[in-house]
Short mmCIF file of C-alpha atoms and ligand atoms in Angstrom, two decimals:
data_model
loop_
_atom_site.label_atom_id
_atom_site.label_comp_id
_atom_site.label_asym_id
_atom_site.label_seq_id
_atom_site.Cartn_x
_atom_site.Cartn_y
_atom_site.Cartn_z
CA MET A 229 8.55 43.99 -8.71
CA TYR A 230 8.91 41.04 -6.33
CA ILE A 231 8.15 37.55 -7.66
CA LEU A 232 7.76 34.49 -5.48
CA GLY A 233 9.15 31.41 -7.25
CA ILE A 234 8.16 27.83 -6.43
CA GLU A 235 10.04 24.71 -7.56
CA SER A 236 8.94 21.11 -6.94
CA THR A 237 9.66 19.21 -10.18
CA CYS A 238 11.73 16.44 -8.64
CA ASP A 239 13.25 16.00 -5.18
CA GLU A 240 13.86 19.58 -4.06
CA THR A 241 11.13 21.71 -2.53
CA ALA A 242 12.22 25.29 -3.09
CA ALA A 243 10.90 28.84 -2.83
CA SER A 244 12.54 32.18 -3.51
CA VAL A 245 11.79 35.87 -3.72
CA VAL A 246 13.51 37.72 -6.59
CA LYS A 247 13.35 41.46 -7.27
CA ASP A 248 12.98 42.61 -10.91
CA GLY A 249 14.19 39.26 -12.28
CA LYS A 250 17.75 39.92 -11.05
CA THR A 251 18.22 40.39 -7.32
CA ILE A 252 17.77 37.24 -5.25
CA LEU A 253 16.39 38.14 -1.83
CA SER A 254 15.96 34.56 -0.62
CA ASN A 255 16.63 31.11 -2.07
CA VAL A 256 15.36 28.36 0.23
CA ILE A 257 15.87 24.74 -0.82
CA ALA A 258 14.71 21.67 1.12
CA SER A 259 16.44 18.69 -0.44
CA GLN A 260 14.93 15.23 -0.12
CA ALA A 261 18.23 13.49 -0.95
CA ASP A 262 18.31 11.69 2.44
CA LEU A 263 14.86 10.26 1.76
CA HIS A 264 15.76 8.79 -1.63
CA GLU A 265 19.27 7.60 -0.78
CA LYS A 266 18.19 4.06 0.00
CA TYR A 267 16.51 3.76 -3.42
CA GLY A 268 19.56 5.20 -5.25
CA GLY A 269 17.21 7.54 -7.14
CA VAL A 270 14.01 9.53 -6.72
CA TYR A 271 10.93 7.55 -5.59
CA PRO A 272 8.08 9.67 -7.05
CA GLU A 273 5.33 8.84 -4.54
CA VAL A 274 7.63 9.41 -1.58
CA ALA A 275 8.78 12.67 -3.18
CA SER A 276 5.18 13.93 -3.58
CA ARG A 277 4.39 13.28 0.05
CA ARG A 278 7.49 15.10 1.27
CA HIS A 279 6.69 18.08 -1.01
CA ILE A 280 3.25 18.32 0.60
CA GLU A 281 4.81 18.44 4.07
CA THR A 282 7.53 20.96 3.23
CA ILE A 283 6.08 23.31 0.64
CA PHE A 284 4.41 25.83 2.93
CA PRO A 285 7.21 25.93 5.56
CA VAL A 286 9.67 26.50 2.67
CA ILE A 287 7.53 29.30 1.20
CA GLU A 288 7.19 30.90 4.65
CA SER A 289 10.97 30.77 5.14
CA ALA A 290 11.57 32.31 1.70
CA LEU A 291 9.23 35.20 2.50
CA LEU A 292 10.72 35.69 5.96
CA GLU A 293 14.30 35.64 4.70
CA SER A 294 13.52 38.09 1.92
CA GLY A 295 12.07 40.63 4.34
CA ILE A 296 9.22 41.11 1.87
CA SER A 297 5.64 40.77 3.06
CA ALA A 298 3.06 38.73 1.15
CA LYS A 299 1.28 42.00 0.27
CA GLU A 300 4.31 43.20 -1.70
CA ILE A 301 4.55 40.09 -3.93
CA GLY A 302 3.53 40.98 -7.49
CA GLY A 303 3.30 37.47 -8.98
CA VAL A 304 3.76 33.79 -8.23
CA ALA A 305 5.93 31.83 -10.66
CA VAL A 306 5.95 28.05 -10.59
CA ALA A 307 7.76 25.29 -12.49
CA ARG A 308 4.97 23.56 -14.43
CA GLY A 309 7.27 20.94 -15.98
CA PRO A 310 9.09 18.93 -17.08
CA GLY A 311 9.23 16.79 -13.98
CA LEU A 312 7.38 14.18 -11.96
CA MET A 313 3.59 14.47 -12.08
CA GLY A 314 2.90 14.17 -8.32
CA PRO A 315 5.58 16.69 -7.25
CA LEU A 316 4.48 19.11 -10.01
CA ILE A 317 0.87 19.02 -8.80
CA VAL A 318 1.97 19.96 -5.28
CA GLY A 319 3.92 23.04 -6.45
CA LEU A 320 1.25 24.10 -8.90
CA SER A 321 -1.54 23.77 -6.32
CA ALA A 322 0.38 25.86 -3.80
CA ALA A 323 1.11 28.51 -6.45
CA LYS A 324 -2.50 28.67 -7.57
CA GLY A 325 -3.73 29.00 -3.99
CA LEU A 326 -1.34 31.87 -3.26
CA SER A 327 -2.00 33.62 -6.56
CA MET A 328 -5.74 33.46 -5.95
CA GLY A 329 -5.50 34.41 -2.29
CA TRP A 330 -3.16 37.36 -2.90
CA GLY A 331 -4.86 38.44 -6.12
CA VAL A 332 -1.62 38.41 -8.18
CA PRO A 333 -0.77 36.73 -11.52
CA LEU A 334 0.18 33.08 -11.75
CA ILE A 335 3.12 32.37 -14.06
CA GLY A 336 3.92 28.82 -15.15
CA VAL A 337 7.52 28.42 -16.34
CA ASN A 338 9.53 25.68 -17.97
CA HIS A 339 12.07 24.18 -15.55
CA VAL A 340 14.65 23.51 -18.29
CA GLU A 341 14.37 27.05 -19.64
CA ALA A 342 14.87 28.28 -16.07
CA HIS A 343 18.11 26.22 -15.77
CA LEU A 344 19.39 28.05 -18.87
CA TYR A 345 18.12 31.41 -17.69
CA ALA A 346 20.10 30.91 -14.47
CA ALA A 347 23.26 31.22 -16.57
CA MET A 348 21.94 34.31 -18.42
CA MET A 349 20.43 36.42 -15.68
CA ASP A 350 23.65 38.28 -14.85
CA ILE A 351 24.61 38.92 -18.47
CA GLN A 352 23.78 42.44 -19.67
CA GLU A 353 23.37 41.61 -23.36
CA PRO A 354 23.39 37.92 -24.29
CA GLN A 355 24.63 37.37 -27.86
CA PHE A 356 22.31 35.27 -30.03
CA PRO A 357 22.22 32.73 -31.47
CA ALA A 358 23.68 31.02 -28.42
CA LEU A 359 24.12 27.38 -27.51
CA GLY A 360 22.21 26.23 -24.43
CA VAL A 361 23.54 23.18 -22.61
CA VAL A 362 21.38 21.69 -19.86
CA LEU A 363 22.97 18.84 -17.90
CA SER A 364 21.04 17.60 -14.90
CA GLY A 365 19.62 14.51 -13.25
CA GLY A 366 16.63 14.43 -15.56
CA HIS A 367 17.78 16.37 -18.65
CA THR A 368 20.57 16.40 -21.22
CA PHE A 369 19.95 19.00 -23.91
CA LEU A 370 21.84 20.93 -26.54
CA LEU A 371 19.64 23.81 -27.73
CA LYS A 372 20.06 26.64 -30.17
CA ILE A 373 18.78 29.81 -28.49
CA SER A 374 17.70 32.44 -31.04
CA SER A 375 16.37 34.78 -28.36
CA LEU A 376 15.07 34.41 -24.83
CA GLY A 377 12.01 32.17 -25.25
CA SER A 378 12.96 30.85 -28.71
CA TYR A 379 14.71 27.48 -28.66
CA GLU A 380 15.51 24.79 -31.17
CA MET A 381 16.44 21.33 -29.96
CA ILE A 382 19.77 20.16 -31.36
CA GLY A 383 20.39 17.03 -29.35
CA THR A 384 19.24 15.10 -26.30
CA THR A 385 19.86 11.74 -24.71
CA VAL A 386 18.24 8.65 -26.17
CA ASP A 387 18.46 6.85 -22.81
CA ASP A 388 19.81 8.07 -19.43
CA ALA A 389 20.43 11.74 -18.61
CA LEU A 390 24.02 12.67 -17.74
CA GLY A 391 23.31 13.30 -14.03
CA GLU A 392 21.30 10.08 -13.86
CA THR A 393 24.34 8.25 -15.27
CA PHE A 394 26.55 9.78 -12.56
CA ASP A 395 23.97 8.64 -9.98
CA LYS A 396 23.90 5.09 -11.40
CA VAL A 397 27.69 4.87 -11.58
CA ALA A 398 27.81 6.04 -7.94
CA ARG A 399 25.47 3.20 -7.03
CA ILE A 400 27.64 0.68 -8.94
CA LEU A 401 30.71 1.94 -7.05
CA GLY A 402 28.89 1.73 -3.70
CA LEU A 403 28.81 5.51 -3.13
CA GLY A 404 25.75 7.44 -1.87
CA TYR A 405 23.03 9.53 -3.53
CA PRO A 406 23.03 11.97 -5.26
CA GLY A 407 26.02 10.39 -6.91
CA GLY A 408 27.48 13.20 -9.04
CA PRO A 409 29.44 15.01 -6.31
CA LEU A 410 30.63 11.68 -4.83
CA VAL A 411 31.87 10.39 -8.19
CA GLU A 412 33.67 13.71 -8.71
CA LEU A 413 35.30 13.45 -5.27
CA LEU A 414 36.47 9.88 -5.85
CA ALA A 415 37.62 10.69 -9.40
CA LYS A 416 40.07 13.25 -7.97
CA LYS A 417 42.07 10.37 -6.47
CA GLY A 418 42.03 8.27 -9.65
CA ASP A 419 43.80 7.98 -12.98
CA PRO A 420 41.38 8.89 -15.81
CA LYS A 421 43.42 6.91 -18.33
CA LYS A 422 43.36 3.60 -16.44
CA PHE A 423 40.14 2.22 -17.94
CA PRO A 424 39.70 2.60 -21.73
CA LEU A 425 35.98 3.48 -21.76
CA LYS A 426 34.14 4.72 -24.84
CA PRO A 427 31.28 7.22 -25.04
CA GLY A 428 28.05 6.13 -26.72
CA VAL A 429 27.46 7.15 -30.33
CA VAL A 430 23.97 7.55 -31.82
CA ARG A 431 24.57 6.91 -35.51
CA ALA A 432 21.09 7.84 -36.73
CA SER A 433 21.16 11.25 -34.98
CA PRO A 434 24.76 12.31 -34.26
CA TRP A 435 23.89 15.30 -32.05
CA ASN A 436 22.13 12.97 -29.62
CA PHE A 437 23.73 11.32 -26.60
CA SER A 438 23.63 7.78 -25.25
CA PHE A 439 25.01 6.97 -21.82
CA SER A 440 23.60 3.52 -21.06
CA GLY A 441 26.45 1.66 -22.83
CA LEU A 442 29.02 3.62 -20.85
CA LYS A 443 27.17 2.82 -17.63
CA THR A 444 27.13 -0.90 -18.52
CA ALA A 445 30.87 -0.77 -19.31
CA VAL A 446 31.45 0.71 -15.82
CA LEU A 447 29.31 -2.05 -14.32
CA LEU A 448 31.32 -4.77 -16.11
CA ALA A 449 34.64 -3.18 -15.13
CA SER A 450 33.57 -2.71 -11.51
CA LYS A 451 33.74 -6.35 -10.42
CA SER A 452 36.19 -7.07 -7.59
CA LEU A 453 38.13 -3.80 -7.60
CA ASN A 454 40.27 -2.51 -4.74
CA THR A 455 39.80 1.05 -3.47
CA GLU A 456 42.49 2.52 -5.72
CA GLU A 457 41.06 0.85 -8.83
CA LYS A 458 37.57 2.13 -7.93
CA ALA A 459 38.93 5.68 -7.96
CA ASP A 460 40.56 4.97 -11.35
CA LEU A 461 37.22 3.73 -12.68
CA ALA A 462 35.37 6.80 -11.34
CA ALA A 463 37.99 9.09 -12.95
CA SER A 464 37.92 7.19 -16.26
CA PHE A 465 34.11 7.32 -16.37
CA GLN A 466 33.99 11.01 -15.51
CA GLU A 467 36.62 11.95 -18.07
CA THR A 468 34.98 9.87 -20.83
CA ALA A 469 31.48 11.24 -20.18
CA LEU A 470 32.43 14.89 -19.66
CA SER A 471 34.91 15.23 -22.49
CA HIS A 472 32.37 13.64 -24.82
CA VAL A 473 29.67 16.13 -23.80
CA CYS A 474 32.12 19.04 -24.04
CA LYS A 475 33.38 17.98 -27.47
CA LYS A 476 29.87 17.61 -28.87
CA ALA A 477 28.71 20.94 -27.39
CA CYS A 478 31.75 22.75 -28.83
CA GLU A 479 31.16 21.20 -32.26
CA ALA A 480 27.49 22.21 -32.08
CA ALA A 481 28.40 25.80 -31.15
CA THR A 482 30.61 26.05 -34.24
CA HIS A 483 28.25 24.18 -36.55
CA PHE A 484 25.19 26.28 -35.62
CA GLY A 485 27.06 29.60 -35.62
CA CYS A 486 26.54 30.25 -31.90
CA LYS A 487 28.20 33.32 -30.42
CA GLU A 488 28.11 32.20 -26.78
CA MET A 489 27.38 29.14 -24.67
CA TYR A 490 25.13 29.00 -21.60
CA LEU A 491 25.27 26.03 -19.24
CA GLY A 492 22.88 25.06 -16.48
CA GLY A 493 21.73 22.08 -14.39
CA GLY A 494 23.16 20.08 -11.50
CA VAL A 495 26.04 18.45 -13.42
CA THR A 496 27.48 21.91 -14.15
CA MET A 497 28.55 21.93 -10.47
CA ASN A 498 31.31 19.53 -11.60
CA LYS A 499 34.67 21.33 -11.62
CA ARG A 500 36.19 19.07 -14.26
CA LEU A 501 33.26 19.90 -16.55
CA SER A 502 33.73 23.65 -16.15
CA ALA A 503 37.51 23.30 -16.65
CA LEU A 504 36.95 21.37 -19.89
CA PHE A 505 34.50 23.95 -21.25
CA HIS A 506 36.69 26.89 -20.27
CA GLU A 507 39.63 25.20 -21.99
CA LYS A 508 37.90 24.01 -25.18
CA ALA A 509 34.92 26.28 -25.89
CA PRO A 510 35.26 28.13 -29.23
CA VAL A 511 33.08 31.02 -27.92
CA PRO A 512 32.59 32.69 -24.50
CA VAL A 513 31.03 30.26 -22.05
CA HIS A 514 28.74 31.20 -19.14
CA PHE A 515 27.77 29.01 -16.20
CA ALA A 516 24.90 29.48 -13.76
CA GLY A 517 26.17 30.72 -10.38
CA LYS A 518 26.85 28.02 -7.80
CA ALA A 519 23.60 28.67 -5.90
CA LEU A 520 21.63 28.33 -9.14
CA CYS A 521 23.07 25.12 -10.67
CA LEU A 522 21.03 22.59 -8.74
CA ASP A 523 17.23 22.77 -8.67
CA ASN A 524 16.17 26.04 -7.05
CA ALA A 525 13.28 28.50 -7.15
CA ALA A 526 15.30 31.68 -7.75
CA MET A 527 15.72 30.69 -11.40
CA ILE A 528 11.94 30.10 -11.58
CA ALA A 529 11.13 33.51 -10.06
CA ALA A 530 13.70 35.30 -12.27
CA LEU A 531 12.40 33.75 -15.47
CA GLY A 532 8.82 34.27 -14.25
CA PHE A 533 9.49 38.02 -14.07
CA HIS A 534 10.42 38.06 -17.78
CA LYS A 535 7.44 35.93 -18.77
CA LEU A 536 5.15 38.27 -16.87
CA LYS A 537 6.51 41.24 -18.82
CA GLU A 538 5.49 39.43 -22.04
CA THR A 539 2.08 38.35 -20.72
CA PRO A 540 1.11 40.71 -17.87
CA LYS A 541 -2.01 38.77 -16.89
CA GLY A 542 -0.05 35.52 -16.47
CA HIS A 543 -1.75 32.14 -16.69
CA THR A 544 -5.27 31.19 -15.73
CA MET A 545 -6.17 28.83 -12.90
CA ASP A 546 -6.55 25.89 -15.28
CA LEU A 547 -2.77 25.84 -15.87
CA GLU A 548 -1.84 22.17 -16.01
CA PRO A 549 1.32 20.40 -14.92
CA LEU A 550 3.26 19.13 -17.95
CA PRO A 551 5.65 16.29 -16.99
CA ARG A 552 7.13 16.18 -20.52
CA ILE A 553 6.82 19.78 -21.68
CA PRO A 554 9.15 20.32 -24.66
CA LEU A 555 11.58 23.22 -25.11
CA GLY A 556 12.21 23.89 -28.75
O1 LIG B 682 19.55 20.17 -11.73
P1 LIG B 682 19.39 19.10 -10.71
O2 LIG B 682 19.37 19.51 -9.27
O3 LIG B 682 18.08 18.27 -10.94
C1 LIG B 682 17.43 18.01 -12.14
O4 LIG B 682 16.80 18.92 -12.73
O5 LIG B 682 17.53 16.83 -12.53
O6 LIG B 682 20.57 18.06 -10.96
C2 LIG B 682 20.80 16.98 -10.11
C3 LIG B 682 21.82 16.08 -10.77
C4 LIG B 682 22.04 14.75 -10.04
O7 LIG B 682 21.99 13.70 -10.98
C5 LIG B 682 23.44 14.90 -9.46
O8 LIG B 682 24.13 13.66 -9.32
C6 LIG B 682 24.10 15.79 -10.49
O9 LIG B 682 23.11 16.73 -10.82
N1 LIG B 682 25.28 16.47 -9.92
C7 LIG B 682 26.55 16.27 -10.35
C8 LIG B 682 27.39 17.06 -9.51
N2 LIG B 682 26.59 17.70 -8.61
C9 LIG B 682 25.30 17.34 -8.88
N3 LIG B 682 27.04 15.51 -11.35
C10 LIG B 682 28.37 15.51 -11.53
N4 LIG B 682 29.24 16.20 -10.76
C11 LIG B 682 28.79 16.98 -9.74
N5 LIG B 682 29.64 17.67 -8.96
ZN1 LIG B 683 16.58 20.66 -12.71
#
């Protein structure tokens, strides 16, 4: 069965056709990064307007690239949240229109669950319980996965998400947006031991994360630095943040008896992060493929296929966008 996936939770408009939840036939992503660069983050109203302009051209490209005609599509999966309300409405409206017009089921999926599923879709038999780690611009989650669809929240951030922190540090250091890849690039030239930064600790709930103190420490240390020192600061920040996340995730995997770890979300593009996990993880660790780390619609279509197997009729037309939909 061919599923069309649609993703518009934040600043990527994406569409994809996936066969049987596994084979990606197209994965089209229109990034709005250029549009939001001058704000140093996503401007929701501007994002919504761009989604409206790009959503149908992106869907048309995804269909064309897949070689599958609209008549062959067996369902339309869409990210219903979490995300920004305006952008979610655009994706959901497009999905509803197509589902109604083509007479196929509508499947609303959770964007965070899809990030995790991106790391699982190539695994024949995932071993449960597993630890899910979602690290992106909007989300920082440690989850216990008992089975596909059954999640228990272990920890999250009490302030900024990890990717958001990378973006803010990039802005402090005068780099562009999105900041994560630029901080990683600069960090390669720096000494991670130069600045003694400390990760945030949440005493009341130790599995939670806090990154705003670390960001402020970077801000204070960033005054009047030369180019070399800036690279040292980027490297020190990256090492502090990533080794903290890795250490906590590894402790959680052991504490909650997890047999494997699955990682997804934009920050998992970071090579230092994957090196740390491969080096330290107490159990086998799986990352989403490179094309599926950042926001994309293939992960939405693939997860949608599995949801449709559970509920063959899909959702009704009154499916609402849920900007803060929980997972677990
Ligand atoms: O998953 P994603 O596309 O969007 C959300 O669901 O939020 O993640 C985007 C985030 C941005 O904050 C970006 O700076 C971060 O992922 N990111 C990185 C890297 N590549 C992207 N962070 C650190 N290192 C990277 N190489
Ligand atoms: Zn995402």
